[in-house]
């Protein structure tokens, strides 16, 4: 009987071993294997501005070639795609204006830019047209003119978007004759054009505004002033403040929007002022550094006419501290000024005296209570004396344990932390002159103090934190965020 179990130790030499039939290659599998496709070709000129934006800006051949000669001095502002597009559009409009509206004195030149390029080559380099270096130098000078116009356009867009800090637009050629010709032929006319054509720059979209406000923490103030000037009613004001707060969601100064709104609207809408103040408290408690600002006494007096109103609002604040339930606090504040029934307190001694005099009859007691003279002497209402001044002082305590703002491993001193907080308050850009005055008041040397902060942060960032840019000290916001203690 054949053994049903196969033994691997036995070798079959009978020649009767089953051999599987070979049906050839698996055609189905081969069909699924995609053919080798060549990798996409690398474009060595893909980084050029003209090539990059040829479709997005619908550029023609001449515009593409012109933009290919440009380069941006990269910064936080022009690295925002929306801002860069607006700068390039304004640049194209400016160059077109110079080509069509500014007629060169020498008619042999097609444009004033070509004429000025020739002047600079002659005055600065003294090259003749027949020389070998002329054409190369001429193209280089013209490129510098285009890049200078680009910088002027960037400052123009910065101004429209409420960015106070401008980039350096000094021309590369200090020769007085060159500067005179350049200012007369280009700069003076360009300034007029850019001012008159700012309306063609599109307003920043929602996403761009968020980025701009994150890097320029005081930018909201310009828009806030406009909202105040256009005030018509409390509903519209609340809507505009809400929109302003939305685009400042990443701005560490967002809480101040609500605080200033509360101060402004107090004379028009008491409930609105209370709501804005509650918003401020809520944002302030969630910020890395709580300011605990209070409304002025004059504003408080206008908001609370009785001690009871003040006490009720303080209860709302305290509850907000504990629960962080802003919606509930806003709901209660809306009911703060609703009329309440007066609490009547009956003097028991007076009642007892009446009972003795009138033999306890209820009818006579009711007549006594209705009597005006008796009411003045025996009934007291809980209202403050008009001559007594309400000392209103809104105070609240942060129930959270104070946490370290910066990473403990950095071992920053108090003054070093104060310097970093100063950068945060001033949109991470501080004039060197202002920093010098600040450090002098602390009896510190500017160079060694800045270097000490950079040394402590270098291991964490693997780069320099505080850098010099023109006449400013700057901090990269992404680097700054890495220093924060997010626990």
PDB file of N, CA, C and O in Angstrom, residues 293-346:
ATOM      1  N   UNK A 293      -5.363  94.150  31.076  1.00  0.00           N
ATOM      2  CA  UNK A 293      -5.720  95.565  30.957  1.00  0.00           C
ATOM      3  C   UNK A 293      -7.132  95.800  31.473  1.00  0.00           C
ATOM      4  O   UNK A 293      -8.018  94.973  31.293  1.00  0.00           O
ATOM      5  N   UNK A 294      -7.325  96.950  32.104  1.00  0.00           N
ATOM      6  CA  UNK A 294      -8.633  97.316  32.619  1.00  0.00           C
ATOM      7  C   UNK A 294      -9.120  98.588  31.936  1.00  0.00           C
ATOM      8  O   UNK A 294      -8.324  99.430  31.518  1.00  0.00           O
ATOM      9  N   UNK A 295     -10.423  98.688  31.821  1.00  0.00           N
ATOM     10  CA  UNK A 295     -11.012  99.896  31.262  1.00  0.00           C
ATOM     11  C   UNK A 295     -10.783 101.069  32.209  1.00  0.00           C
ATOM     12  O   UNK A 295     -10.686 100.891  33.425  1.00  0.00           O
ATOM     13  N   UNK A 296     -10.715 102.267  31.659  1.00  0.00           N
ATOM     14  CA  UNK A 296     -10.503 103.447  32.496  1.00  0.00           C
ATOM     15  C   UNK A 296     -11.698 103.653  33.422  1.00  0.00           C
ATOM     16  O   UNK A 296     -12.806 103.168  33.158  1.00  0.00           O
ATOM     17  N   UNK A 297     -11.479 104.389  34.497  1.00  0.00           N
ATOM     18  CA  UNK A 297     -12.553 104.611  35.470  1.00  0.00           C
ATOM     19  C   UNK A 297     -13.725 105.361  34.856  1.00  0.00           C
ATOM     20  O   UNK A 297     -14.886 105.091  35.186  1.00  0.00           O
ATOM     21  N   UNK A 298     -13.426 106.295  33.963  1.00  0.00           N
ATOM     22  CA  UNK A 298     -14.518 107.035  33.322  1.00  0.00           C
ATOM     23  C   UNK A 298     -15.404 106.111  32.495  1.00  0.00           C
ATOM     24  O   UNK A 298     -16.632 106.231  32.500  1.00  0.00           O
ATOM     25  N   UNK A 299     -14.768 105.183  31.780  1.00  0.00           N
ATOM     26  CA  UNK A 299     -15.549 104.237  30.980  1.00  0.00           C
ATOM     27  C   UNK A 299     -16.331 103.306  31.890  1.00  0.00           C
ATOM     28  O   UNK A 299     -17.507 103.000  31.643  1.00  0.00           O
ATOM     29  N   UNK A 300     -15.701 102.858  32.966  1.00  0.00           N
ATOM     30  CA  UNK A 300     -16.396 101.974  33.902  1.00  0.00           C
ATOM     31  C   UNK A 300     -17.617 102.662  34.504  1.00  0.00           C
ATOM     32  O   UNK A 300     -18.687 102.054  34.650  1.00  0.00           O
ATOM     33  N   UNK A 301     -17.469 103.926  34.844  1.00  0.00           N
ATOM     34  CA  UNK A 301     -18.598 104.659  35.428  1.00  0.00           C
ATOM     35  C   UNK A 301     -19.737 104.809  34.429  1.00  0.00           C
ATOM     36  O   UNK A 301     -20.913 104.803  34.811  1.00  0.00           O
ATOM     37  N   UNK A 302     -19.383 104.950  33.152  1.00  0.00           N
ATOM     38  CA  UNK A 302     -20.436 105.070  32.143  1.00  0.00           C
ATOM     39  C   UNK A 302     -21.133 103.735  31.897  1.00  0.00           C
ATOM     40  O   UNK A 302     -22.300 103.702  31.496  1.00  0.00           O
ATOM     41  N   UNK A 303     -20.430 102.640  32.159  1.00  0.00           N
ATOM     42  CA  UNK A 303     -21.016 101.319  31.928  1.00  0.00           C
ATOM     43  C   UNK A 303     -21.842 100.835  33.113  1.00  0.00           C
ATOM     44  O   UNK A 303     -22.838 100.127  32.927  1.00  0.00           O
ATOM     45  N   UNK A 304     -21.435 101.200  34.325  1.00  0.00           N
ATOM     46  CA  UNK A 304     -22.104 100.688  35.520  1.00  0.00           C
ATOM     47  C   UNK A 304     -22.591 101.867  36.361  1.00  0.00           C
ATOM     48  O   UNK A 304     -21.791 102.611  36.930  1.00  0.00           O
ATOM     49  N   UNK A 305     -23.896 102.012  36.433  1.00  0.00           N
ATOM     50  CA  UNK A 305     -24.471 103.116  37.205  1.00  0.00           C
ATOM     51  C   UNK A 305     -24.791 102.710  38.634  1.00  0.00           C
ATOM     52  O   UNK A 305     -25.063 103.567  39.465  1.00  0.00           O
ATOM     53  N   UNK A 306     -24.786 101.427  38.908  1.00  0.00           N
ATOM     54  CA  UNK A 306     -25.057 100.949  40.267  1.00  0.00           C
ATOM     55  C   UNK A 306     -24.012  99.920  40.667  1.00  0.00           C
ATOM     56  O   UNK A 306     -23.379  99.279  39.817  1.00  0.00           O
ATOM     57  N   UNK A 307     -23.858  99.766  41.960  1.00  0.00           N
ATOM     58  CA  UNK A 307     -22.933  98.760  42.472  1.00  0.00           C
ATOM     59  C   UNK A 307     -23.391  97.363  42.095  1.00  0.00           C
ATOM     60  O   UNK A 307     -22.570  96.470  41.848  1.00  0.00           O
ATOM     61  N   UNK A 308     -24.684  97.174  42.021  1.00  0.00           N
ATOM     62  CA  UNK A 308     -25.224  95.859  41.669  1.00  0.00           C
ATOM     63  C   UNK A 308     -24.793  95.453  40.261  1.00  0.00           C
ATOM     64  O   UNK A 308     -24.417  94.297  40.027  1.00  0.00           O
ATOM     65  N   UNK A 309     -24.826  96.398  39.318  1.00  0.00           N
ATOM     66  CA  UNK A 309     -24.391  96.092  37.952  1.00  0.00           C
ATOM     67  C   UNK A 309     -22.914  95.710  37.925  1.00  0.00           C
ATOM     68  O   UNK A 309     -22.516  94.764  37.239  1.00  0.00           O
ATOM     69  N   UNK A 310     -22.124  96.442  38.674  1.00  0.00           N
ATOM     70  CA  UNK A 310     -20.699  96.140  38.741  1.00  0.00           C
ATOM     71  C   UNK A 310     -20.460  94.745  39.310  1.00  0.00           C
ATOM     72  O   UNK A 310     -19.687  93.957  38.756  1.00  0.00           O
ATOM     73  N   UNK A 311     -21.133  94.442  40.412  1.00  0.00           N
ATOM     74  CA  UNK A 311     -20.952  93.133  41.046  1.00  0.00           C
ATOM     75  C   UNK A 311     -21.385  92.000  40.117  1.00  0.00           C
ATOM     76  O   UNK A 311     -20.733  90.948  40.056  1.00  0.00           O
ATOM     77  N   UNK A 312     -22.474  92.219  39.403  1.00  0.00           N
ATOM     78  CA  UNK A 312     -22.950  91.186  38.476  1.00  0.00           C
ATOM     79  C   UNK A 312     -21.931  90.934  37.365  1.00  0.00           C
ATOM     80  O   UNK A 312     -21.697  89.784  36.968  1.00  0.00           O
ATOM     81  N   UNK A 313     -21.322  92.012  36.865  1.00  0.00           N
ATOM     82  CA  UNK A 313     -20.344  91.830  35.790  1.00  0.00           C
ATOM     83  C   UNK A 313     -19.072  91.165  36.312  1.00  0.00           C
ATOM     84  O   UNK A 313     -18.455  90.353  35.615  1.00  0.00           O
ATOM     85  N   UNK A 314     -18.688  91.495  37.528  1.00  0.00           N
ATOM     86  CA  UNK A 314     -17.516  90.839  38.114  1.00  0.00           C
ATOM     87  C   UNK A 314     -17.767  89.342  38.284  1.00  0.00           C
ATOM     88  O   UNK A 314     -16.860  88.522  38.101  1.00  0.00           O
ATOM     89  N   UNK A 315     -19.000  88.976  38.611  1.00  0.00           N
ATOM     90  CA  UNK A 315     -19.340  87.554  38.721  1.00  0.00           C
ATOM     91  C   UNK A 315     -19.217  86.868  37.359  1.00  0.00           C
ATOM     92  O   UNK A 315     -18.744  85.732  37.260  1.00  0.00           O
ATOM     93  N   UNK A 316     -19.652  87.567  36.317  1.00  0.00           N
ATOM     94  CA  UNK A 316     -19.535  87.012  34.962  1.00  0.00           C
ATOM     95  C   UNK A 316     -18.067  86.805  34.604  1.00  0.00           C
ATOM     96  O   UNK A 316     -17.682  85.775  34.030  1.00  0.00           O
ATOM     97  N   UNK A 317     -17.231  87.779  34.948  1.00  0.00           N
ATOM     98  CA  UNK A 317     -15.799  87.664  34.671  1.00  0.00           C
ATOM     99  C   UNK A 317     -15.177  86.491  35.419  1.00  0.00           C
ATOM    100  O   UNK A 317     -14.418  85.699  34.847  1.00  0.00           O
ATOM    101  N   UNK A 318     -15.495  86.386  36.699  1.00  0.00           N
ATOM    102  CA  UNK A 318     -14.918  85.304  37.503  1.00  0.00           C
ATOM    103  C   UNK A 318     -15.345  83.937  36.985  1.00  0.00           C
ATOM    104  O   UNK A 318     -14.553  82.988  36.971  1.00  0.00           O
ATOM    105  N   UNK A 319     -16.588  83.847  36.559  1.00  0.00           N
ATOM    106  CA  UNK A 319     -17.066  82.576  36.011  1.00  0.00           C
ATOM    107  C   UNK A 319     -16.348  82.251  34.703  1.00  0.00           C
ATOM    108  O   UNK A 319     -16.031  81.092  34.426  1.00  0.00           O
ATOM    109  N   UNK A 320     -16.078  83.290  33.906  1.00  0.00           N
ATOM    110  CA  UNK A 320     -15.339  83.081  32.659  1.00  0.00           C
ATOM    111  C   UNK A 320     -13.926  82.580  32.944  1.00  0.00           C
ATOM    112  O   UNK A 320     -13.397  81.728  32.216  1.00  0.00           O
ATOM    113  N   UNK A 321     -13.306  83.094  34.011  1.00  0.00           N
ATOM    114  CA  UNK A 321     -11.964  82.630  34.379  1.00  0.00           C
ATOM    115  C   UNK A 321     -11.950  81.132  34.671  1.00  0.00           C
ATOM    116  O   UNK A 321     -11.022  80.421  34.290  1.00  0.00           O
ATOM    117  N   UNK A 322     -13.000  80.693  35.347  1.00  0.00           N
ATOM    118  CA  UNK A 322     -13.032  79.303  35.806  1.00  0.00           C
ATOM    119  C   UNK A 322     -13.473  78.342  34.708  1.00  0.00           C
ATOM    120  O   UNK A 322     -12.903  77.262  34.548  1.00  0.00           O
ATOM    121  N   UNK A 323     -14.485  78.723  33.961  1.00  0.00           N
ATOM    122  CA  UNK A 323     -15.084  77.793  32.998  1.00  0.00           C
ATOM    123  C   UNK A 323     -14.565  77.974  31.581  1.00  0.00           C
ATOM    124  O   UNK A 323     -14.664  77.060  30.769  1.00  0.00           O
ATOM    125  N   UNK A 324     -14.061  79.165  31.266  1.00  0.00           N
ATOM    126  CA  UNK A 324     -13.637  79.512  29.902  1.00  0.00           C
ATOM    127  C   UNK A 324     -14.790  79.353  28.902  1.00  0.00           C
ATOM    128  O   UNK A 324     -14.564  79.083  27.722  1.00  0.00           O
ATOM    129  N   UNK A 325     -15.991  79.491  29.403  1.00  0.00           N
ATOM    130  CA  UNK A 325     -17.178  79.393  28.549  1.00  0.00           C
ATOM    131  C   UNK A 325     -17.561  80.804  28.102  1.00  0.00           C
ATOM    132  O   UNK A 325     -18.363  81.486  28.744  1.00  0.00           O
ATOM    133  N   UNK A 326     -16.988  81.234  26.984  1.00  0.00           N
ATOM    134  CA  UNK A 326     -17.212  82.595  26.503  1.00  0.00           C
ATOM    135  C   UNK A 326     -18.657  82.805  26.072  1.00  0.00           C
ATOM    136  O   UNK A 326     -19.237  83.870  26.331  1.00  0.00           O
ATOM    137  N   UNK A 327     -19.244  81.817  25.427  1.00  0.00           N
ATOM    138  CA  UNK A 327     -20.620  81.955  24.941  1.00  0.00           C
ATOM    139  C   UNK A 327     -21.586  82.224  26.099  1.00  0.00           C
ATOM    140  O   UNK A 327     -22.481  83.074  25.996  1.00  0.00           O
ATOM    141  N   UNK A 328     -21.397  81.527  27.190  1.00  0.00           N
ATOM    142  CA  UNK A 328     -22.266  81.716  28.353  1.00  0.00           C
ATOM    143  C   UNK A 328     -22.057  83.097  28.972  1.00  0.00           C
ATOM    144  O   UNK A 328     -23.017  83.763  29.384  1.00  0.00           O
ATOM    145  N   UNK A 329     -20.804  83.539  29.016  1.00  0.00           N
ATOM    146  CA  UNK A 329     -20.507  84.862  29.565  1.00  0.00           C
ATOM    147  C   UNK A 329     -21.135  85.958  28.710  1.00  0.00           C
ATOM    148  O   UNK A 329     -21.680  86.939  29.233  1.00  0.00           O
ATOM    149  N   UNK A 330     -21.081  85.804  27.396  1.00  0.00           N
ATOM    150  CA  UNK A 330     -21.682  86.795  26.498  1.00  0.00           C
ATOM    151  C   UNK A 330     -23.198  86.833  26.669  1.00  0.00           C
ATOM    152  O   UNK A 330     -23.813  87.906  26.639  1.00  0.00           O
ATOM    153  N   UNK A 331     -23.788  85.670  26.854  1.00  0.00           N
ATOM    154  CA  UNK A 331     -25.243  85.602  27.041  1.00  0.00           C
ATOM    155  C   UNK A 331     -25.666  86.319  28.326  1.00  0.00           C
ATOM    156  O   UNK A 331     -26.654  87.057  28.348  1.00  0.00           O
ATOM    157  N   UNK A 332     -24.908  86.120  29.389  1.00  0.00           N
ATOM    158  CA  UNK A 332     -25.245  86.768  30.658  1.00  0.00           C
ATOM    159  C   UNK A 332     -25.022  88.276  30.594  1.00  0.00           C
ATOM    160  O   UNK A 332     -25.790  89.049  31.186  1.00  0.00           O
ATOM    161  N   UNK A 333     -23.982  88.701  29.893  1.00  0.00           N
ATOM    162  CA  UNK A 333     -23.712  90.138  29.808  1.00  0.00           C
ATOM    163  C   UNK A 333     -24.824  90.869  29.061  1.00  0.00           C
ATOM    164  O   UNK A 333     -25.095  92.043  29.332  1.00  0.00           O
ATOM    165  N   UNK A 334     -25.473  90.183  28.120  1.00  0.00           N
ATOM    166  CA  UNK A 334     -26.562  90.802  27.364  1.00  0.00           C
ATOM    167  C   UNK A 334     -27.778  91.081  28.243  1.00  0.00           C
ATOM    168  O   UNK A 334     -28.638  91.896  27.889  1.00  0.00           O
ATOM    169  N   UNK A 335     -27.857  90.415  29.396  1.00  0.00           N
ATOM    170  CA  UNK A 335     -29.000  90.586  30.295  1.00  0.00           C
ATOM    171  C   UNK A 335     -28.674  91.478  31.495  1.00  0.00           C
ATOM    172  O   UNK A 335     -29.496  91.649  32.385  1.00  0.00           O
ATOM    173  N   UNK A 336     -27.477  92.048  31.482  1.00  0.00           N
ATOM    174  CA  UNK A 336     -27.022  92.796  32.653  1.00  0.00           C
ATOM    175  C   UNK A 336     -27.882  94.030  32.927  1.00  0.00           C
ATOM    176  O   UNK A 336     -28.116  94.389  34.085  1.00  0.00           O
ATOM    177  N   UNK A 337     -28.354  94.677  31.867  1.00  0.00           N
ATOM    178  CA  UNK A 337     -29.077  95.933  32.035  1.00  0.00           C
ATOM    179  C   UNK A 337     -30.600  95.766  32.007  1.00  0.00           C
ATOM    180  O   UNK A 337     -31.322  96.762  31.986  1.00  0.00           O
ATOM    181  N   UNK A 338     -31.070  94.529  31.990  1.00  0.00           N
ATOM    182  CA  UNK A 338     -32.514  94.318  32.023  1.00  0.00           C
ATOM    183  C   UNK A 338     -33.069  94.792  33.362  1.00  0.00           C
ATOM    184  O   UNK A 338     -32.438  94.603  34.406  1.00  0.00           O
ATOM    185  N   UNK A 339     -34.268  95.418  33.376  1.00  0.00           N
ATOM    186  CA  UNK A 339     -34.831  95.922  34.643  1.00  0.00           C
ATOM    187  C   UNK A 339     -35.112  94.787  35.619  1.00  0.00           C
ATOM    188  O   UNK A 339     -35.566  93.712  35.237  1.00  0.00           O
ATOM    189  N   UNK A 340     -34.810  95.039  36.882  1.00  0.00           N
ATOM    190  CA  UNK A 340     -35.033  94.047  37.934  1.00  0.00           C
ATOM    191  C   UNK A 340     -36.021  94.595  38.958  1.00  0.00           C
ATOM    192  O   UNK A 340     -36.099  95.801  39.186  1.00  0.00           O
ATOM    193  N   UNK A 341     -36.778  93.689  39.572  1.00  0.00           N
ATOM    194  CA  UNK A 341     -37.727  94.093  40.616  1.00  0.00           C
ATOM    195  C   UNK A 341     -36.962  94.599  41.828  1.00  0.00           C
ATOM    196  O   UNK A 341     -35.981  94.010  42.264  1.00  0.00           O
ATOM    197  N   UNK A 342     -37.424  95.727  42.346  1.00  0.00           N
ATOM    198  CA  UNK A 342     -36.774  96.280  43.530  1.00  0.00           C
ATOM    199  C   UNK A 342     -37.070  95.416  44.748  1.00  0.00           C
ATOM    200  O   UNK A 342     -38.192  94.955  44.949  1.00  0.00           O
ATOM    201  N   UNK A 343     -36.066  95.206  45.527  1.00  0.00           N
ATOM    202  CA  UNK A 343     -36.230  94.440  46.756  1.00  0.00           C
ATOM    203  C   UNK A 343     -36.677  95.383  47.874  1.00  0.00           C
ATOM    204  O   UNK A 343     -35.977  96.334  48.208  1.00  0.00           O
ATOM    205  N   UNK A 344     -37.849  95.112  48.415  1.00  0.00           N
ATOM    206  CA  UNK A 344     -38.399  95.955  49.480  1.00  0.00           C
ATOM    207  C   UNK A 344     -38.132  95.292  50.823  1.00  0.00           C
ATOM    208  O   UNK A 344     -38.469  94.134  51.039  1.00  0.00           O
ATOM    209  N   UNK A 345     -37.515  96.040  51.690  1.00  0.00           N
ATOM    210  CA  UNK A 345     -37.196  95.537  53.023  1.00  0.00           C
ATOM    211  C   UNK A 345     -38.084  96.259  54.043  1.00  0.00           C
ATOM    212  O   UNK A 345     -38.050  97.487  54.141  1.00  0.00           O
ATOM    213  N   UNK A 346     -38.886  95.504  54.747  1.00  0.00           N
ATOM    214  CA  UNK A 346     -39.810  96.084  55.738  1.00  0.00           C
ATOM    215  C   UNK A 346     -39.125  96.113  57.096  1.00  0.00           C
ATOM    216  O   UNK A 346     -38.563  95.120  57.551  1.00  0.00           O
TER     217      UNK A 346
END
